[in-house]
Amino acid sequence: MIALADCNNFYVSCERVFLPSLEGRPVIVLSNNDGCAVARSNEAKAIGIPMGAPYHQVKRKCERNGVAVFSSNYELYGDMSRRVVSVLSHFAPGMEVYSIDESFLDLRGVSDPLSLGKRMREKVRKWTGIPISVGLGRTKTLAKLANRLAKKDGMGCLQIDEGNRSVLERIPIEEIWGVGRRLGIRLRRVGLGDAWSFIQVPPSSVRAIGGVTLERTRRELAGVSCLEMEEVPQPRRNTCCSRSFGKPVTSLRELEEAVSNYSVRATRKARSEGSLACGIQVFLSTNRFREDQPQYSNSVALSFDEPTDDPIRIVSNAKTLLRSIYRKGYFYKKAGVVLLGLICGRSRQSLLFEEHGDGRRQAFVEAMEEVAVRYGETACFLAAQGVRRSWGMRRRNRTPRYTTNWSELPEVRFST
């Protein structure tokens, strides 16, 4: 038996943990630069705010209905996710963290998984304040469907069996994990409109429509496990760090600050997995939606002479690449850095005449990273990253980072 634990309206739930007055109120959380609605409470869904709706289009509706609007607080959400995962890890020896708000748990050998799922919900809510839904099934795909129905019906915890026809007939073909809209259209053309009719078709016929991946989905729905638990996340082959600017950027200095920050963040991702980068790519672009402005976009890549995880070296190369593609007279909206060809640090092969093996340099970088991890990114950073960073994301309605920043801890005040 496999369980999928999924946090309900995760970003909204994180905000409600520290602002209980939001319970029962419509709430939405916006994307980078306060652009689109990326999380909605059930109350916000009920008044007709669609997922991904640009805020400027629903602003008046939000004001009329008293919707609480928040900017994304990724530091808070990431920390709350780690707390939820920590609680869930007590319930099963094997667990795969699938996303920031979803985790698969291996309940093999559990005599009463449904009761365990209910205890799981209670414990996570009590210890973290985050409500979760739990779906149970013999495969990952069945657990995913069970979770979806548990949320939809408000049951909180649900188990689906591959032979439960009445339940599977309720699931449209497009809502099956791994199918989607385009494949759903093709399947409906041959008379397959729900999950039950889908698993009645021979696997060979399904493969003819959507290949081996779709056949694997069909077998999963029929109770045959084809997707293994990935308890240890696979290291990335590439890692990207990119953001849209809070305002149009024209100067090379501001672009260099942004690219330097993205380079450091991308390097930290690689270092956290013990990886080294074999190359780097830098890109930038203007706002393609502003037809009244001249448009320009470009990218350039470079291979390192040896793999590295040195942020100083990576920042230096990123700035050099940026200068080669920067053009004056444009209003830039976005820039980014991609570290290419990541390999395991243990498999590094040094040069015969190594230029970047200075032990003092490595000790300095490790000390700098340790300070940044312990006291926050603003406690220790490269001068190239800048101080003011006026190009940063627009997050006017961001709540405090209650759990990760000493100066933003929640306060409790008593009146006498």
PDB file of C-alpha atoms in Angstrom, residues 203-400:
ATOM      1  CA  PRO A 203      -2.201  -2.688 -22.614  1.00  0.00           C
ATOM      2  CA  SER A 204      -1.084  -3.147 -26.239  1.00  0.00           C
ATOM      3  CA  SER A 205      -3.925  -0.914 -27.458  1.00  0.00           C
ATOM      4  CA  VAL A 206      -2.992   1.783 -24.951  1.00  0.00           C
ATOM      5  CA  ARG A 207       0.643   1.638 -26.077  1.00  0.00           C
ATOM      6  CA  ALA A 208      -0.448   2.232 -29.679  1.00  0.00           C
ATOM      7  CA  ILE A 209      -2.120   5.482 -28.583  1.00  0.00           C
ATOM      8  CA  GLY A 210       0.377   6.955 -26.124  1.00  0.00           C
ATOM      9  CA  GLY A 211       3.463   4.761 -26.060  1.00  0.00           C
ATOM     10  CA  VAL A 212       5.017   2.905 -23.153  1.00  0.00           C
ATOM     11  CA  THR A 213       4.467   5.798 -20.726  1.00  0.00           C
ATOM     12  CA  LEU A 214       0.696   5.681 -21.160  1.00  0.00           C
ATOM     13  CA  GLU A 215       0.767   1.889 -20.935  1.00  0.00           C
ATOM     14  CA  ARG A 216       2.585   2.224 -17.611  1.00  0.00           C
ATOM     15  CA  THR A 217      -0.159   4.560 -16.373  1.00  0.00           C
ATOM     16  CA  ARG A 218      -2.812   2.051 -17.372  1.00  0.00           C
ATOM     17  CA  ARG A 219      -1.032  -0.766 -15.525  1.00  0.00           C
ATOM     18  CA  GLU A 220      -0.710   1.436 -12.436  1.00  0.00           C
ATOM     19  CA  LEU A 221      -4.465   2.049 -12.487  1.00  0.00           C
ATOM     20  CA  ALA A 222      -4.999  -1.705 -12.735  1.00  0.00           C
ATOM     21  CA  GLY A 223      -2.994  -2.227  -9.540  1.00  0.00           C
ATOM     22  CA  VAL A 224       0.341  -3.219 -11.094  1.00  0.00           C
ATOM     23  CA  SER A 225       3.120  -1.104  -9.618  1.00  0.00           C
ATOM     24  CA  CYS A 226       5.373   0.379 -12.331  1.00  0.00           C
ATOM     25  CA  LEU A 227       6.671   3.492 -10.565  1.00  0.00           C
ATOM     26  CA  GLU A 228       9.172   2.760  -7.829  1.00  0.00           C
ATOM     27  CA  MET A 229       9.611   4.848  -4.705  1.00  0.00           C
ATOM     28  CA  GLU A 230      12.530   7.251  -5.089  1.00  0.00           C
ATOM     29  CA  GLU A 231      13.596   7.629  -1.468  1.00  0.00           C
ATOM     30  CA  VAL A 232      16.854   9.299  -2.522  1.00  0.00           C
ATOM     31  CA  PRO A 233      16.234  12.170  -4.983  1.00  0.00           C
ATOM     32  CA  GLN A 234      18.156  11.884  -8.218  1.00  0.00           C
ATOM     33  CA  PRO A 235      20.758  14.637  -8.595  1.00  0.00           C
ATOM     34  CA  ARG A 236      20.053  17.265 -11.207  1.00  0.00           C
ATOM     35  CA  ARG A 237      21.861  17.278 -14.522  1.00  0.00           C
ATOM     36  CA  ASN A 238      21.404  21.038 -14.848  1.00  0.00           C
ATOM     37  CA  THR A 239      20.158  23.647 -12.413  1.00  0.00           C
ATOM     38  CA  CYS A 240      18.676  27.031 -13.245  1.00  0.00           C
ATOM     39  CA  CYS A 241      18.087  30.175 -11.228  1.00  0.00           C
ATOM     40  CA  SER A 242      16.065  32.911 -12.882  1.00  0.00           C
ATOM     41  CA  ARG A 243      13.637  35.651 -11.874  1.00  0.00           C
ATOM     42  CA  SER A 244      11.618  38.393 -13.490  1.00  0.00           C
ATOM     43  CA  PHE A 245      12.673  41.806 -12.279  1.00  0.00           C
ATOM     44  CA  GLY A 246      10.422  43.955 -10.113  1.00  0.00           C
ATOM     45  CA  LYS A 247      10.947  46.818 -12.567  1.00  0.00           C
ATOM     46  CA  PRO A 248      12.448  47.173 -16.066  1.00  0.00           C
ATOM     47  CA  VAL A 249      16.260  47.123 -15.882  1.00  0.00           C
ATOM     48  CA  THR A 250      18.429  49.011 -18.344  1.00  0.00           C
ATOM     49  CA  SER A 251      21.881  49.332 -16.767  1.00  0.00           C
ATOM     50  CA  LEU A 252      24.618  46.735 -17.025  1.00  0.00           C
ATOM     51  CA  ARG A 253      25.496  47.224 -13.341  1.00  0.00           C
ATOM     52  CA  GLU A 254      22.052  46.133 -12.139  1.00  0.00           C
ATOM     53  CA  LEU A 255      22.048  43.175 -14.522  1.00  0.00           C
ATOM     54  CA  GLU A 256      25.446  42.114 -13.196  1.00  0.00           C
ATOM     55  CA  GLU A 257      24.114  42.250  -9.628  1.00  0.00           C
ATOM     56  CA  ALA A 258      21.123  40.102 -10.586  1.00  0.00           C
ATOM     57  CA  VAL A 259      23.189  37.548 -12.502  1.00  0.00           C
ATOM     58  CA  SER A 260      25.693  37.375  -9.614  1.00  0.00           C
ATOM     59  CA  ASN A 261      22.892  36.594  -7.169  1.00  0.00           C
ATOM     60  CA  TYR A 262      21.423  33.945  -9.469  1.00  0.00           C
ATOM     61  CA  SER A 263      24.865  32.391  -9.899  1.00  0.00           C
ATOM     62  CA  VAL A 264      25.347  32.104  -6.137  1.00  0.00           C
ATOM     63  CA  ARG A 265      21.903  30.562  -5.641  1.00  0.00           C
ATOM     64  CA  ALA A 266      22.401  28.066  -8.460  1.00  0.00           C
ATOM     65  CA  THR A 267      25.795  27.137  -7.021  1.00  0.00           C
ATOM     66  CA  ARG A 268      24.236  26.519  -3.603  1.00  0.00           C
ATOM     67  CA  LYS A 269      21.717  24.151  -5.182  1.00  0.00           C
ATOM     68  CA  ALA A 270      24.543  22.214  -6.805  1.00  0.00           C
ATOM     69  CA  ARG A 271      26.662  22.174  -3.625  1.00  0.00           C
ATOM     70  CA  SER A 272      23.695  20.904  -1.581  1.00  0.00           C
ATOM     71  CA  GLU A 273      23.665  17.789  -3.804  1.00  0.00           C
ATOM     72  CA  GLY A 274      27.441  17.399  -3.843  1.00  0.00           C
ATOM     73  CA  SER A 275      27.594  18.285  -7.543  1.00  0.00           C
ATOM     74  CA  LEU A 276      30.079  20.158  -9.717  1.00  0.00           C
ATOM     75  CA  ALA A 277      29.227  22.215 -12.807  1.00  0.00           C
ATOM     76  CA  CYS A 278      30.947  21.526 -16.111  1.00  0.00           C
ATOM     77  CA  GLY A 279      29.626  24.681 -17.752  1.00  0.00           C
ATOM     78  CA  ILE A 280      27.431  27.750 -17.411  1.00  0.00           C
ATOM     79  CA  GLN A 281      24.812  29.536 -19.504  1.00  0.00           C
ATOM     80  CA  VAL A 282      23.586  33.115 -19.035  1.00  0.00           C
ATOM     81  CA  PHE A 283      20.464  34.507 -20.683  1.00  0.00           C
ATOM     82  CA  LEU A 284      18.433  37.711 -20.616  1.00  0.00           C
ATOM     83  CA  SER A 285      15.318  39.017 -22.314  1.00  0.00           C
ATOM     84  CA  THR A 286      12.983  41.975 -22.554  1.00  0.00           C
ATOM     85  CA  ASN A 287       9.241  41.898 -21.857  1.00  0.00           C
ATOM     86  CA  ARG A 288       7.661  40.235 -24.903  1.00  0.00           C
ATOM     87  CA  PHE A 289       4.224  41.484 -23.862  1.00  0.00           C
ATOM     88  CA  ARG A 290       5.290  45.111 -24.257  1.00  0.00           C
ATOM     89  CA  GLU A 291       4.832  45.519 -27.984  1.00  0.00           C
ATOM     90  CA  ASP A 292       5.473  49.253 -27.660  1.00  0.00           C
ATOM     91  CA  GLN A 293       9.100  48.580 -26.671  1.00  0.00           C
ATOM     92  CA  PRO A 294      11.999  47.174 -28.736  1.00  0.00           C
ATOM     93  CA  GLN A 295      12.531  43.449 -28.133  1.00  0.00           C
ATOM     94  CA  TYR A 296      15.762  41.577 -27.540  1.00  0.00           C
ATOM     95  CA  SER A 297      16.781  38.260 -26.035  1.00  0.00           C
ATOM     96  CA  ASN A 298      20.001  36.321 -26.111  1.00  0.00           C
ATOM     97  CA  SER A 299      21.965  33.607 -24.340  1.00  0.00           C
ATOM     98  CA  VAL A 300      25.544  32.387 -24.283  1.00  0.00           C
ATOM     99  CA  ALA A 301      27.258  29.354 -22.745  1.00  0.00           C
ATOM    100  CA  LEU A 302      30.765  28.438 -21.635  1.00  0.00           C
ATOM    101  CA  SER A 303      32.441  25.136 -20.712  1.00  0.00           C
ATOM    102  CA  PHE A 304      34.763  25.170 -17.718  1.00  0.00           C
ATOM    103  CA  ASP A 305      38.245  23.758 -18.094  1.00  0.00           C
ATOM    104  CA  GLU A 306      37.456  21.654 -15.006  1.00  0.00           C
ATOM    105  CA  PRO A 307      34.214  21.029 -13.039  1.00  0.00           C
ATOM    106  CA  THR A 308      33.675  23.464 -10.173  1.00  0.00           C
ATOM    107  CA  ASP A 309      31.384  24.485  -7.333  1.00  0.00           C
ATOM    108  CA  ASP A 310      33.303  27.656  -6.526  1.00  0.00           C
ATOM    109  CA  PRO A 311      30.745  30.525  -6.415  1.00  0.00           C
ATOM    110  CA  ILE A 312      33.455  33.171  -6.902  1.00  0.00           C
ATOM    111  CA  ARG A 313      34.671  31.562 -10.104  1.00  0.00           C
ATOM    112  CA  ILE A 314      31.134  30.975 -11.356  1.00  0.00           C
ATOM    113  CA  VAL A 315      30.093  34.588 -10.670  1.00  0.00           C
ATOM    114  CA  SER A 316      33.165  35.891 -12.500  1.00  0.00           C
ATOM    115  CA  ASN A 317      32.394  33.797 -15.585  1.00  0.00           C
ATOM    116  CA  ALA A 318      28.698  34.699 -15.479  1.00  0.00           C
ATOM    117  CA  LYS A 319      29.499  38.421 -15.518  1.00  0.00           C
ATOM    118  CA  THR A 320      31.863  37.959 -18.448  1.00  0.00           C
ATOM    119  CA  LEU A 321      29.177  36.127 -20.425  1.00  0.00           C
ATOM    120  CA  LEU A 322      26.586  38.747 -19.554  1.00  0.00           C
ATOM    121  CA  ARG A 323      28.764  41.574 -20.868  1.00  0.00           C
ATOM    122  CA  SER A 324      29.119  39.735 -24.201  1.00  0.00           C
ATOM    123  CA  ILE A 325      25.341  39.691 -24.830  1.00  0.00           C
ATOM    124  CA  TYR A 326      24.272  42.942 -23.137  1.00  0.00           C
ATOM    125  CA  ARG A 327      22.964  45.637 -25.473  1.00  0.00           C
ATOM    126  CA  LYS A 328      22.162  49.218 -24.518  1.00  0.00           C
ATOM    127  CA  GLY A 329      18.769  50.774 -25.158  1.00  0.00           C
ATOM    128  CA  TYR A 330      16.572  47.872 -24.014  1.00  0.00           C
ATOM    129  CA  PHE A 331      14.286  47.451 -21.012  1.00  0.00           C
ATOM    130  CA  TYR A 332      15.189  44.033 -19.648  1.00  0.00           C
ATOM    131  CA  LYS A 333      12.540  42.034 -17.806  1.00  0.00           C
ATOM    132  CA  LYS A 334      14.319  38.799 -16.982  1.00  0.00           C
ATOM    133  CA  ALA A 335      17.746  37.228 -16.663  1.00  0.00           C
ATOM    134  CA  GLY A 336      18.994  33.870 -15.484  1.00  0.00           C
ATOM    135  CA  VAL A 337      21.863  31.454 -14.995  1.00  0.00           C
ATOM    136  CA  VAL A 338      21.995  27.736 -15.810  1.00  0.00           C
ATOM    137  CA  LEU A 339      24.741  25.472 -14.468  1.00  0.00           C
ATOM    138  CA  LEU A 340      25.306  22.765 -17.081  1.00  0.00           C
ATOM    139  CA  GLY A 341      26.493  19.171 -16.969  1.00  0.00           C
ATOM    140  CA  LEU A 342      26.364  18.635 -13.214  1.00  0.00           C
ATOM    141  CA  ILE A 343      28.416  15.658 -12.061  1.00  0.00           C
ATOM    142  CA  CYS A 344      29.048  14.027  -8.711  1.00  0.00           C
ATOM    143  CA  GLY A 345      31.779  15.822  -6.777  1.00  0.00           C
ATOM    144  CA  ARG A 346      33.426  12.515  -5.887  1.00  0.00           C
ATOM    145  CA  SER A 347      34.070  11.750  -9.557  1.00  0.00           C
ATOM    146  CA  ARG A 348      35.957  14.970 -10.192  1.00  0.00           C
ATOM    147  CA  GLN A 349      39.144  14.617 -12.236  1.00  0.00           C
ATOM    148  CA  SER A 350      41.624  17.440 -11.685  1.00  0.00           C
ATOM    149  CA  LEU A 351      43.898  19.004 -14.252  1.00  0.00           C
ATOM    150  CA  LEU A 352      47.560  18.074 -14.371  1.00  0.00           C
ATOM    151  CA  PHE A 353      48.463  21.723 -13.733  1.00  0.00           C
ATOM    152  CA  GLU A 354      45.485  22.682 -11.617  1.00  0.00           C
ATOM    153  CA  GLU A 355      44.740  26.396 -11.440  1.00  0.00           C
ATOM    154  CA  HIS A 356      41.805  26.387  -9.047  1.00  0.00           C
ATOM    155  CA  GLY A 357      42.975  24.063  -6.283  1.00  0.00           C
ATOM    156  CA  ASP A 358      44.010  26.702  -3.749  1.00  0.00           C
ATOM    157  CA  GLY A 359      43.155  25.292  -0.317  1.00  0.00           C
ATOM    158  CA  ARG A 360      42.811  28.750   1.200  1.00  0.00           C
ATOM    159  CA  ARG A 361      40.252  29.707  -1.455  1.00  0.00           C
ATOM    160  CA  GLN A 362      38.215  26.588  -0.737  1.00  0.00           C
ATOM    161  CA  ALA A 363      38.345  27.197   3.021  1.00  0.00           C
ATOM    162  CA  PHE A 364      37.202  30.783   2.476  1.00  0.00           C
ATOM    163  CA  VAL A 365      34.236  29.695   0.330  1.00  0.00           C
ATOM    164  CA  GLU A 366      33.180  27.062   2.871  1.00  0.00           C
ATOM    165  CA  ALA A 367      33.380  29.603   5.702  1.00  0.00           C
ATOM    166  CA  MET A 368      31.328  32.099   3.706  1.00  0.00           C
ATOM    167  CA  GLU A 369      28.661  29.488   2.943  1.00  0.00           C
ATOM    168  CA  GLU A 370      28.514  28.394   6.585  1.00  0.00           C
ATOM    169  CA  VAL A 371      27.885  31.971   7.733  1.00  0.00           C
ATOM    170  CA  ALA A 372      25.173  32.436   5.085  1.00  0.00           C
ATOM    171  CA  VAL A 373      23.441  29.207   6.113  1.00  0.00           C
ATOM    172  CA  ARG A 374      23.578  29.966   9.849  1.00  0.00           C
ATOM    173  CA  TYR A 375      22.744  33.675   9.830  1.00  0.00           C
ATOM    174  CA  GLY A 376      20.996  34.217   6.503  1.00  0.00           C
ATOM    175  CA  GLU A 377      22.073  35.243   3.016  1.00  0.00           C
ATOM    176  CA  THR A 378      22.312  38.903   3.982  1.00  0.00           C
ATOM    177  CA  ALA A 379      24.935  38.134   6.651  1.00  0.00           C
ATOM    178  CA  CYS A 380      27.626  37.170   4.160  1.00  0.00           C
ATOM    179  CA  PHE A 381      27.637  37.721   0.406  1.00  0.00           C
ATOM    180  CA  LEU A 382      29.911  38.714  -2.457  1.00  0.00           C
ATOM    181  CA  ALA A 383      30.261  42.400  -3.261  1.00  0.00           C
ATOM    182  CA  ALA A 384      29.218  41.584  -6.834  1.00  0.00           C
ATOM    183  CA  GLN A 385      25.745  40.699  -5.505  1.00  0.00           C
ATOM    184  CA  GLY A 386      25.099  44.320  -4.547  1.00  0.00           C
ATOM    185  CA  VAL A 387      23.502  45.816  -1.460  1.00  0.00           C
ATOM    186  CA  ARG A 388      20.309  47.620  -2.442  1.00  0.00           C
ATOM    187  CA  ARG A 389      19.231  45.247  -5.249  1.00  0.00           C
ATOM    188  CA  SER A 390      16.502  47.562  -6.506  1.00  0.00           C
ATOM    189  CA  TRP A 391      15.885  45.157  -9.384  1.00  0.00           C
ATOM    190  CA  GLY A 392      14.541  42.497  -7.000  1.00  0.00           C
ATOM    191  CA  MET A 393      11.129  40.905  -7.165  1.00  0.00           C
ATOM    192  CA  ARG A 394       8.088  42.971  -6.248  1.00  0.00           C
ATOM    193  CA  ARG A 395       6.517  41.424  -3.133  1.00  0.00           C
ATOM    194  CA  ARG A 396       4.518  44.236  -1.561  1.00  0.00           C
ATOM    195  CA  ASN A 397       2.219  41.991   0.455  1.00  0.00           C
ATOM    196  CA  ARG A 398       4.736  39.462   1.765  1.00  0.00           C
ATOM    197  CA  THR A 399       4.171  38.362   5.333  1.00  0.00           C
ATOM    198  CA  PRO A 400       7.116  38.001   7.745  1.00  0.00           C
TER     199      PRO A 400
END
